[in-house]
Tab-separated table of C-alpha atoms in Angstrom:
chain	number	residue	atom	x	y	z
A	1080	UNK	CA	60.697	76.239	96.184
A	1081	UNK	CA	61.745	79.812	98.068
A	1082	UNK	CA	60.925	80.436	101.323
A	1083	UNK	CA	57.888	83.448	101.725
A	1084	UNK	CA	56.543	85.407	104.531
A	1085	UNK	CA	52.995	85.154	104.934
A	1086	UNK	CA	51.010	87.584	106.896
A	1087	UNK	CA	48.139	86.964	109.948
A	1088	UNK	CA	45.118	86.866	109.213
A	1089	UNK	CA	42.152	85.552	110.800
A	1090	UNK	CA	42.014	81.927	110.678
A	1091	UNK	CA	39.193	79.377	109.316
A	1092	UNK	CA	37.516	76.964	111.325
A	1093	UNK	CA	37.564	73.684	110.410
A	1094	UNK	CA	34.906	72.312	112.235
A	1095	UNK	CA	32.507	74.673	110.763
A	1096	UNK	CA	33.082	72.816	107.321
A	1097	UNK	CA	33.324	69.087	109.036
A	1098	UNK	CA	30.983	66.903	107.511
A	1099	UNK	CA	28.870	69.915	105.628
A	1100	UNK	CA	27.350	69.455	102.400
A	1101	UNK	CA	28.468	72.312	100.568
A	1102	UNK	CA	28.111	72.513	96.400
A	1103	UNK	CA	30.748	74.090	94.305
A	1104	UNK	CA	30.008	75.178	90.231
A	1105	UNK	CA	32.861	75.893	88.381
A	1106	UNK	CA	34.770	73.458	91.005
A	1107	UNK	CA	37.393	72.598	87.799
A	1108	UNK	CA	38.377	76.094	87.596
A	1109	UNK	CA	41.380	77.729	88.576
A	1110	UNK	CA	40.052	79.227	91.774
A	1111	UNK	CA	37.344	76.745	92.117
A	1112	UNK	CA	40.014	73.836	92.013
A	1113	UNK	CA	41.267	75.239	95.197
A	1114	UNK	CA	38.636	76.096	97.416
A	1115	UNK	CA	37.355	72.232	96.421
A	1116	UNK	CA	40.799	71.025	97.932
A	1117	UNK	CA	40.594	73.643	100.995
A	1118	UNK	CA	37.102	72.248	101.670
A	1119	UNK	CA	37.957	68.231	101.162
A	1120	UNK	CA	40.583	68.730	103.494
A	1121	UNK	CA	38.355	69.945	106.107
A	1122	UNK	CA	36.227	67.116	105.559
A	1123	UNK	CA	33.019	68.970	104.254
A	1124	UNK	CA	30.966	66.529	102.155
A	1125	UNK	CA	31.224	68.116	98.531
A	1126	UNK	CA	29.904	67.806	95.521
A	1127	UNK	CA	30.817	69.242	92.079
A	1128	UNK	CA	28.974	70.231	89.586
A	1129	UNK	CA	31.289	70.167	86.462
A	1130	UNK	CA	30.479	70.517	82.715
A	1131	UNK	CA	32.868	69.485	80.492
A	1132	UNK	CA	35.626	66.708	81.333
A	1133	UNK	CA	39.019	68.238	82.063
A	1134	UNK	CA	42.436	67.003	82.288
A	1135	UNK	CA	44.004	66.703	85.870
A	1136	UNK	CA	45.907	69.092	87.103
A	1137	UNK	CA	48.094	68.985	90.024
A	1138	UNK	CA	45.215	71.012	91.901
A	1139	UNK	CA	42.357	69.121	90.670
A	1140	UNK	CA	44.057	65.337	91.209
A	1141	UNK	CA	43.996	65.707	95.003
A	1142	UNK	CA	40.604	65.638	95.529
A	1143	UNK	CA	38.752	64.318	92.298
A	1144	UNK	CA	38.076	61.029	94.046
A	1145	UNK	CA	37.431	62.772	97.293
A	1146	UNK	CA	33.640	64.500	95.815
A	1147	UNK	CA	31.065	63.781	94.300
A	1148	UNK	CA	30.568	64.546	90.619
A	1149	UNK	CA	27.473	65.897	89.087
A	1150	UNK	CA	27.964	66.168	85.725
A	1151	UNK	CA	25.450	68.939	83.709
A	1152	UNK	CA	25.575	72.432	82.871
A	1153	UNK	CA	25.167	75.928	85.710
A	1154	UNK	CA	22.365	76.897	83.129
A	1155	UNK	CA	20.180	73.661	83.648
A	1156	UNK	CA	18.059	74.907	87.027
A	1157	UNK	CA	16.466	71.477	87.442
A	1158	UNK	CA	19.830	69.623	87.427
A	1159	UNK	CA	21.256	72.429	89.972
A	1160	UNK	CA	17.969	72.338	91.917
A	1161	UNK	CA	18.313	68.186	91.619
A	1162	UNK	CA	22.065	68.703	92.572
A	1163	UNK	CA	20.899	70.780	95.816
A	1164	UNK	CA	17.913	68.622	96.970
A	1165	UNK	CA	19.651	64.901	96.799
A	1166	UNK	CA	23.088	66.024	98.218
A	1167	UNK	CA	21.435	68.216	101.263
A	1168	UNK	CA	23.205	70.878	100.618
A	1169	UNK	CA	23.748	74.060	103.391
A	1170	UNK	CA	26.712	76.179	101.396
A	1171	UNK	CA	26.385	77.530	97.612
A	1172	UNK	CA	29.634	78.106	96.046
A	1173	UNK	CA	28.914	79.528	93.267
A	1174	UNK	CA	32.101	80.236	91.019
A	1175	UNK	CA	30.889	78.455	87.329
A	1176	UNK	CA	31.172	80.808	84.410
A	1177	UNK	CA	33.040	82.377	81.513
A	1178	UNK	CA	36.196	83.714	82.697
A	1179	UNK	CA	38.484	84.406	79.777
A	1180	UNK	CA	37.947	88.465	79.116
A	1181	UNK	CA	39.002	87.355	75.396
A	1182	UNK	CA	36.949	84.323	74.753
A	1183	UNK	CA	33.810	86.770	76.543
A	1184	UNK	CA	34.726	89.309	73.638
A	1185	UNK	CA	34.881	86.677	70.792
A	1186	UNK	CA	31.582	85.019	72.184
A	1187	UNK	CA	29.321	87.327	73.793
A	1188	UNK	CA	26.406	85.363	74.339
A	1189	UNK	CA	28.093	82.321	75.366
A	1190	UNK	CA	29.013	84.450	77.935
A	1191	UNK	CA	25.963	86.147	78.705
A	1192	UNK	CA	24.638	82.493	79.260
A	1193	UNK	CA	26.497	80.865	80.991
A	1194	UNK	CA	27.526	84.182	83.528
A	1195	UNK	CA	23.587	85.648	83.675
A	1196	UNK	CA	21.368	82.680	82.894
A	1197	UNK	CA	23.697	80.746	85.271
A	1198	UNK	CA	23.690	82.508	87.694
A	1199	UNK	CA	19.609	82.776	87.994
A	1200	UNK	CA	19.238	79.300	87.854
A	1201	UNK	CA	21.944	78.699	90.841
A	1202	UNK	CA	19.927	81.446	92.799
A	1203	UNK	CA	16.541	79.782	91.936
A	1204	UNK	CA	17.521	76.228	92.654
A	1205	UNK	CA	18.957	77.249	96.063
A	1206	UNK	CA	15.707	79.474	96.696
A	1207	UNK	CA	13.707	76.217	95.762
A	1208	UNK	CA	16.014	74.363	98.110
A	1209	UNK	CA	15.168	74.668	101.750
A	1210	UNK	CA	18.191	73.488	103.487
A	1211	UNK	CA	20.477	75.961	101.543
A	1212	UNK	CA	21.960	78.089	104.586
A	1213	UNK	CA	24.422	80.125	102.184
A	1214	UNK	CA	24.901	80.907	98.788
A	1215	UNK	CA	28.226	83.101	97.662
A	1216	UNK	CA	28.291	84.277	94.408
A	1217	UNK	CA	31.745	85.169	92.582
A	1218	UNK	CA	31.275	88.421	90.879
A	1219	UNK	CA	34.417	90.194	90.170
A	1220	UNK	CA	36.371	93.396	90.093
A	1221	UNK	CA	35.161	94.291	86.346
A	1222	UNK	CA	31.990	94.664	87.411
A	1223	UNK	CA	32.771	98.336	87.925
A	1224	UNK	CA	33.563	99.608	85.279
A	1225	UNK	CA	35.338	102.735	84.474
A	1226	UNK	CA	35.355	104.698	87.356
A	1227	UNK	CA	36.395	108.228	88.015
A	1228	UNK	CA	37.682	107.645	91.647
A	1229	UNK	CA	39.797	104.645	92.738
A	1230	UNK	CA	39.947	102.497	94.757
A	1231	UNK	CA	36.624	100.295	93.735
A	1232	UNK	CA	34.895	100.345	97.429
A	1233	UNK	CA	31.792	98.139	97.530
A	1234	UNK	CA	29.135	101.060	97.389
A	1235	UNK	CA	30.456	102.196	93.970
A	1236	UNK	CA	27.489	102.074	91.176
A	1237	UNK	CA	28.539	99.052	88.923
A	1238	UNK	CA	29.561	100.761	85.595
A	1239	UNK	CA	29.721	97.464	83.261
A	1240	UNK	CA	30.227	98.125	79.366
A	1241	UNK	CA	31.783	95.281	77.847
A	1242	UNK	CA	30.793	91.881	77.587
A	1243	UNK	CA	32.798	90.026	80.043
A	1244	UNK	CA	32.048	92.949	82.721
A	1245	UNK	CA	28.793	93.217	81.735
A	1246	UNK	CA	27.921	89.864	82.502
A	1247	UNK	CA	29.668	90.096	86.248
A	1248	UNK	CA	27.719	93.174	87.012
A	1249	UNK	CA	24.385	91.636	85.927
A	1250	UNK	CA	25.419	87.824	88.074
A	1251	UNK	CA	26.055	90.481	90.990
A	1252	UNK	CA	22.418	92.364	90.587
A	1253	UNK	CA	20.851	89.225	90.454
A	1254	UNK	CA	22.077	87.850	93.515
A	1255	UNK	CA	21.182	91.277	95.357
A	1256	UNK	CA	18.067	90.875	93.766
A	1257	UNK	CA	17.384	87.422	95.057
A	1258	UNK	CA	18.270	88.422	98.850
A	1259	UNK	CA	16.219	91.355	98.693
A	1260	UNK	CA	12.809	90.223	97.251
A	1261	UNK	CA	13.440	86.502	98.841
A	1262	UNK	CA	15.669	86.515	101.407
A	1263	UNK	CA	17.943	84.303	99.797
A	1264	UNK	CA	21.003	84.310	101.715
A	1265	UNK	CA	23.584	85.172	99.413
A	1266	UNK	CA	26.776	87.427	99.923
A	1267	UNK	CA	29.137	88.599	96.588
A	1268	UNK	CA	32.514	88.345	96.328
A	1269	UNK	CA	34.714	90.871	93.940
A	1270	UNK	CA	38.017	89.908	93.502
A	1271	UNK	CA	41.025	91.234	91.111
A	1272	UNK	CA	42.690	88.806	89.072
A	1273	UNK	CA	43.870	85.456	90.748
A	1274	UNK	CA	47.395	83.817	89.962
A	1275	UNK	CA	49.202	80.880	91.360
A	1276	UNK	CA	49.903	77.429	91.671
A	1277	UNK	CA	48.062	74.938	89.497
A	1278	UNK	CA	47.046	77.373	86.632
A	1279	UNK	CA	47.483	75.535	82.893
A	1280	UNK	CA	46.137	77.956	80.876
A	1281	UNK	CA	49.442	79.542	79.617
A	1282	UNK	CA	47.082	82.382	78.267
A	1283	UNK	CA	46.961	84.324	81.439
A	1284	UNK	CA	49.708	86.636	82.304
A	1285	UNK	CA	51.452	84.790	85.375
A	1286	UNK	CA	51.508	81.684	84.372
A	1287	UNK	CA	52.750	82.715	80.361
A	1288	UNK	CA	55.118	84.550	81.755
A	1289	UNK	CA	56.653	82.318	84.024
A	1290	UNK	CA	57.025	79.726	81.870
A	1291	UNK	CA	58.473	82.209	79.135
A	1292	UNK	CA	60.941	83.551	81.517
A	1293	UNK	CA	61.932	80.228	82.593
A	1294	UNK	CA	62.225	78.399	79.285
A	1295	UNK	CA	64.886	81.476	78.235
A	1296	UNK	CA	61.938	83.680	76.026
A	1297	UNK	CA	60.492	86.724	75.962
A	1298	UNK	CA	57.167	86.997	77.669
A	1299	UNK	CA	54.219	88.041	75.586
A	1300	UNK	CA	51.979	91.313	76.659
A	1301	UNK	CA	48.613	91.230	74.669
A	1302	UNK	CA	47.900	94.862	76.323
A	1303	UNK	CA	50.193	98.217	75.696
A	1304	UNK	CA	51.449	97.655	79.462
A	1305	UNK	CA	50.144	100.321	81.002
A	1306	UNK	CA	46.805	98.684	82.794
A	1307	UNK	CA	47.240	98.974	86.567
A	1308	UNK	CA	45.359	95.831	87.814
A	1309	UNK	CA	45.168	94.049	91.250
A	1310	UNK	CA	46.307	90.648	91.353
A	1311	UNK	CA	45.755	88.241	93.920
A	1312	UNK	CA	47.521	84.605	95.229
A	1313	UNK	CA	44.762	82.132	94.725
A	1314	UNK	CA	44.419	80.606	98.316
A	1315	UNK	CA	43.882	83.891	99.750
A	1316	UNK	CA	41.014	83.923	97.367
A	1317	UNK	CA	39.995	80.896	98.125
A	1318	UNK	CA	40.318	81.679	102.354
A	1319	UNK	CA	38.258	84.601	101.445
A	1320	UNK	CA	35.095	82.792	100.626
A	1321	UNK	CA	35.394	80.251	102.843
A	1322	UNK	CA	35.877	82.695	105.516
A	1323	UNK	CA	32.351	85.135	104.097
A	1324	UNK	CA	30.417	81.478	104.172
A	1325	UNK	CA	31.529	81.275	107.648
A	1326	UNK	CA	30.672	84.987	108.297
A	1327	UNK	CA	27.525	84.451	106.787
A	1328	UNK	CA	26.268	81.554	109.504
A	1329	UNK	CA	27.138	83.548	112.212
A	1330	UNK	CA	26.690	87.356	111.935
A	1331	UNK	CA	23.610	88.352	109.466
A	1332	UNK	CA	24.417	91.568	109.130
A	1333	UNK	CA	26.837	89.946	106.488
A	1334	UNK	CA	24.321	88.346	104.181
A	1335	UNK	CA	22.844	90.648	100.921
A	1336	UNK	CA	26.007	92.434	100.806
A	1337	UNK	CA	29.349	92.378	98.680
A	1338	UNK	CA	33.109	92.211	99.124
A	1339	UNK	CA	36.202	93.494	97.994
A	1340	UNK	CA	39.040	91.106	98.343
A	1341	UNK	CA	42.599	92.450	97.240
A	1342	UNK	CA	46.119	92.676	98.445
A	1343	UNK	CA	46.044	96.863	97.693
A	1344	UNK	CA	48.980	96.457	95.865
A	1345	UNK	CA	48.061	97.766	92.062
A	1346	UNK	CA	50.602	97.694	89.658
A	1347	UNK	CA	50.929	97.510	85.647
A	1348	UNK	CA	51.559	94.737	83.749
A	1349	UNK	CA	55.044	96.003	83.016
A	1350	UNK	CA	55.544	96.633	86.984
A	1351	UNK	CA	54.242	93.006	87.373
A	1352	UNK	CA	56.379	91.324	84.599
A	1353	UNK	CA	59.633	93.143	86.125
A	1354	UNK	CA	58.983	91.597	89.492
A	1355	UNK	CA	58.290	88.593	87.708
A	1356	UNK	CA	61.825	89.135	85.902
A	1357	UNK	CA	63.459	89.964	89.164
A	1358	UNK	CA	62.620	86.735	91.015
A	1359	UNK	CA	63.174	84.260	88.124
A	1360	UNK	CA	66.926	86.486	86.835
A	1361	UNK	CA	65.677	86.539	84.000
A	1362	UNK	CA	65.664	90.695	83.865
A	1363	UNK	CA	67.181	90.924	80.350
A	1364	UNK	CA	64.737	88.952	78.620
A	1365	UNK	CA	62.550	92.263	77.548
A	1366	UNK	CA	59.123	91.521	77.284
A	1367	UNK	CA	57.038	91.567	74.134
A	1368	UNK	CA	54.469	94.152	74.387
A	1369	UNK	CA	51.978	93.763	71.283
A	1370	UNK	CA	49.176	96.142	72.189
A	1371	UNK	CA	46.690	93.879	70.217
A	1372	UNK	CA	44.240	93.852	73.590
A	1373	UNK	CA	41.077	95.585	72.969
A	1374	UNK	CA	38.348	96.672	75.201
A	1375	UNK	CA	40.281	97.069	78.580
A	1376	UNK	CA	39.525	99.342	81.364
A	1377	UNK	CA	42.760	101.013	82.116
A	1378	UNK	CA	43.120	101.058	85.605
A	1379	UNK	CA	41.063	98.784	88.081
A	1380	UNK	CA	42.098	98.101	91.628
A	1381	UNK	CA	40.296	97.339	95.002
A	1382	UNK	CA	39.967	98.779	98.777
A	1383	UNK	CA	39.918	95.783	100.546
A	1384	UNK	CA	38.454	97.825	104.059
A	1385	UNK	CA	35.393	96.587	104.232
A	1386	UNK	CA	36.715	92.350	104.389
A	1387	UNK	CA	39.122	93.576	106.977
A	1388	UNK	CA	36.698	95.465	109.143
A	1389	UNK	CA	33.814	93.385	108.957
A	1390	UNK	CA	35.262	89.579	108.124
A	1391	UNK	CA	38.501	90.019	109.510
A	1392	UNK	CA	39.893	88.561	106.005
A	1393	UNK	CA	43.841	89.839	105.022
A	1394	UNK	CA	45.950	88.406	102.264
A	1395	UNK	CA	48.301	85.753	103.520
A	1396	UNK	CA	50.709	86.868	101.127
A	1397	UNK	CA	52.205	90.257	100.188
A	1398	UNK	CA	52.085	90.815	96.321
A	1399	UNK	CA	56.205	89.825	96.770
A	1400	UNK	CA	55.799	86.571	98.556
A	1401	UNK	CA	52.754	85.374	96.473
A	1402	UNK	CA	54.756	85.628	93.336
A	1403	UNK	CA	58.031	84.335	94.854
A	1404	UNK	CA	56.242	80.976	95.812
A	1405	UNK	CA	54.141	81.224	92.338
A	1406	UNK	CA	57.345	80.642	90.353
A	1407	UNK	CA	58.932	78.414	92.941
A	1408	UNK	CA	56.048	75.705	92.101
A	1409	UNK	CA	55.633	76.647	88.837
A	1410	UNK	CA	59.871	75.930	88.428
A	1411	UNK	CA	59.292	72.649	89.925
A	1412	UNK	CA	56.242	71.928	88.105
A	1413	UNK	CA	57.765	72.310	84.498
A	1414	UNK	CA	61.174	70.603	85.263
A	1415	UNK	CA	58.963	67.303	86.494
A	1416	UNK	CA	56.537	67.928	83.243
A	1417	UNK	CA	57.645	69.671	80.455
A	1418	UNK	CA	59.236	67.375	77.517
């Protein structure tokens, strides 16, 4: 794997997560598969709540037998508020939901289930749970919308219209909602789109490519090209809401608000696939641009001012170094695995 550069930042503290019950949803996921390893090897006392039974991945196998396992679904509030009560739980991670833009626009109200209806019954457990301390709730970039000014800064109007959006901007008002009539404390995280190690699902732009590029084909572009998107190495998303829990115990000013977490470093899917290109060699392999996406905001990307000024938080990688060490596991992960 290639050396990287990785920036300062301000650090965790482990003790702060030694021997605390925290709950993660969605703790299978991509991003969720991480911030369950960050916290295990702190030593916080976690517990999943998972839904459907997943194969391993290289993530997910480090700390599987390290947690404890409840298995149900984010909709059922009794087996949340259950999930909260028995385990003694002080930090809310909430990350379960319907990610895939694509599967959102083929099933809407799957979706709108599991991303709204969720999300109200993780906020009502925890509000029905007295030793919750801290709840984040993963919202996400798309909850903006269409906007007629970028950067997305946090006191934008959320402009949802499609389904996947839609449901992000309503799992966001909720949680305000929730800290404002009961002084839950919650805190919202928006993020751009995460890539890095550990990601299977080939359907996603990094990881598709990559393996594309690497196996000697042409990577596939579902969109025209042109989208300018932020993108964002998955620990540093994973730091980041670690490091707003933390915030959260110690300054309240934090708590009822949300956050913008990006590198600041938009570029189109074309831009991202030639840097992709550049690091693998693999620049005359021209990409495949189908322009079969529908329903895509052109242009989304994040200020990232307000995590700096007020957390502290900065990406540990530039946009450069997270993809140079992205394809440096993901080389070494399909020469060990792929037949």
């Amino acid at each position: 794997m290639e050396d990287v550069v990785v920036t300062a930042t301000k650090e965790l503290d482990p003790s702060f997560w030694r021997h605390r019950a925290v709950a993660v949803t969605g703790a299978t996921g991509f991003l969720g598969s991480h911030l369950t390893k960050m916290l295990v090897d702190f030593g916080a006392d976690v517990v999943a709540l998972v839904r459907d039974r997943l194969p391993l991945t290289p993530i997910t196998a480090a700390w599987v037998g390290r947690v404890s396992i409840v298995e149900g679904d984010i909709t059922d509030q009794a087996l949340v508020e259950r999930m909260l009560g028995e385990y003694e739980v002080r930090t809310v991670l909430h990350l379960a939901a319907q990610t895939q833009v694509g599967v959102s626009n083929r099933n809407p109200v799957s979706t709108f289930d599991a991303n709204i209806r969720g999300t109200w019954a993780a906020l009502e457990a925890a509000r029905r749970s007295p030793r919750v301390e801290q709840i984040v709730v993963a919202s996400s970039d798309k909850a903006y919308g269409a906007q007629p000014v970028l950067p997305y800064t946090e006191d934008m109007p959320l402009l949802a219209v499609n389904p996947y959006d839609v449901s992000k901007a309503c799992a966001d008002m909720l949680s305000l909602s929730y800290h404002e009539t009961f002084d839950l404390p919650v805190s919202i995280t928006r993020c751009g789109n995460f890539f890095g190690p550990g990601d299977t699902n080939w359907e996603r732009l990094v990881p598709g490519s990559i393996r594309a590029l690497l196996s000697g084909e042409r990577p596939i572009v579902r969109s025209d090209g042109t989208p300018t998107r932020d993108y964002l190495h998955v620990e540093d998303g994973a730091r980041a809401y670690l490091l707003l829990a933390e915030s959260m115990a110690r300054d309240p000013k934090v708590v009822g608000r949300p956050f913008n977490f990006s590198t600041e470093t938009p570029v189109t899917v074309i831009e991202l696939l030639a840097m992709i290109q550049r690091i693998v060699g693999a620049e005359d392999l021209r990409p495949d641009v189908q322009s079969t996406a529908t329903h895509e905001i052109p242009h989304q990307f994040l200020s990232a001012t307000q995590a700096r000024d007020d957390l502290g938080w900065a990406p540990r990688y530039d946009l450069d170094a997270a993809l140079r060490q992205t394809v440096g596991w993901y080389r070494d992960f399909l020469r060990d695995n792929e037949p």
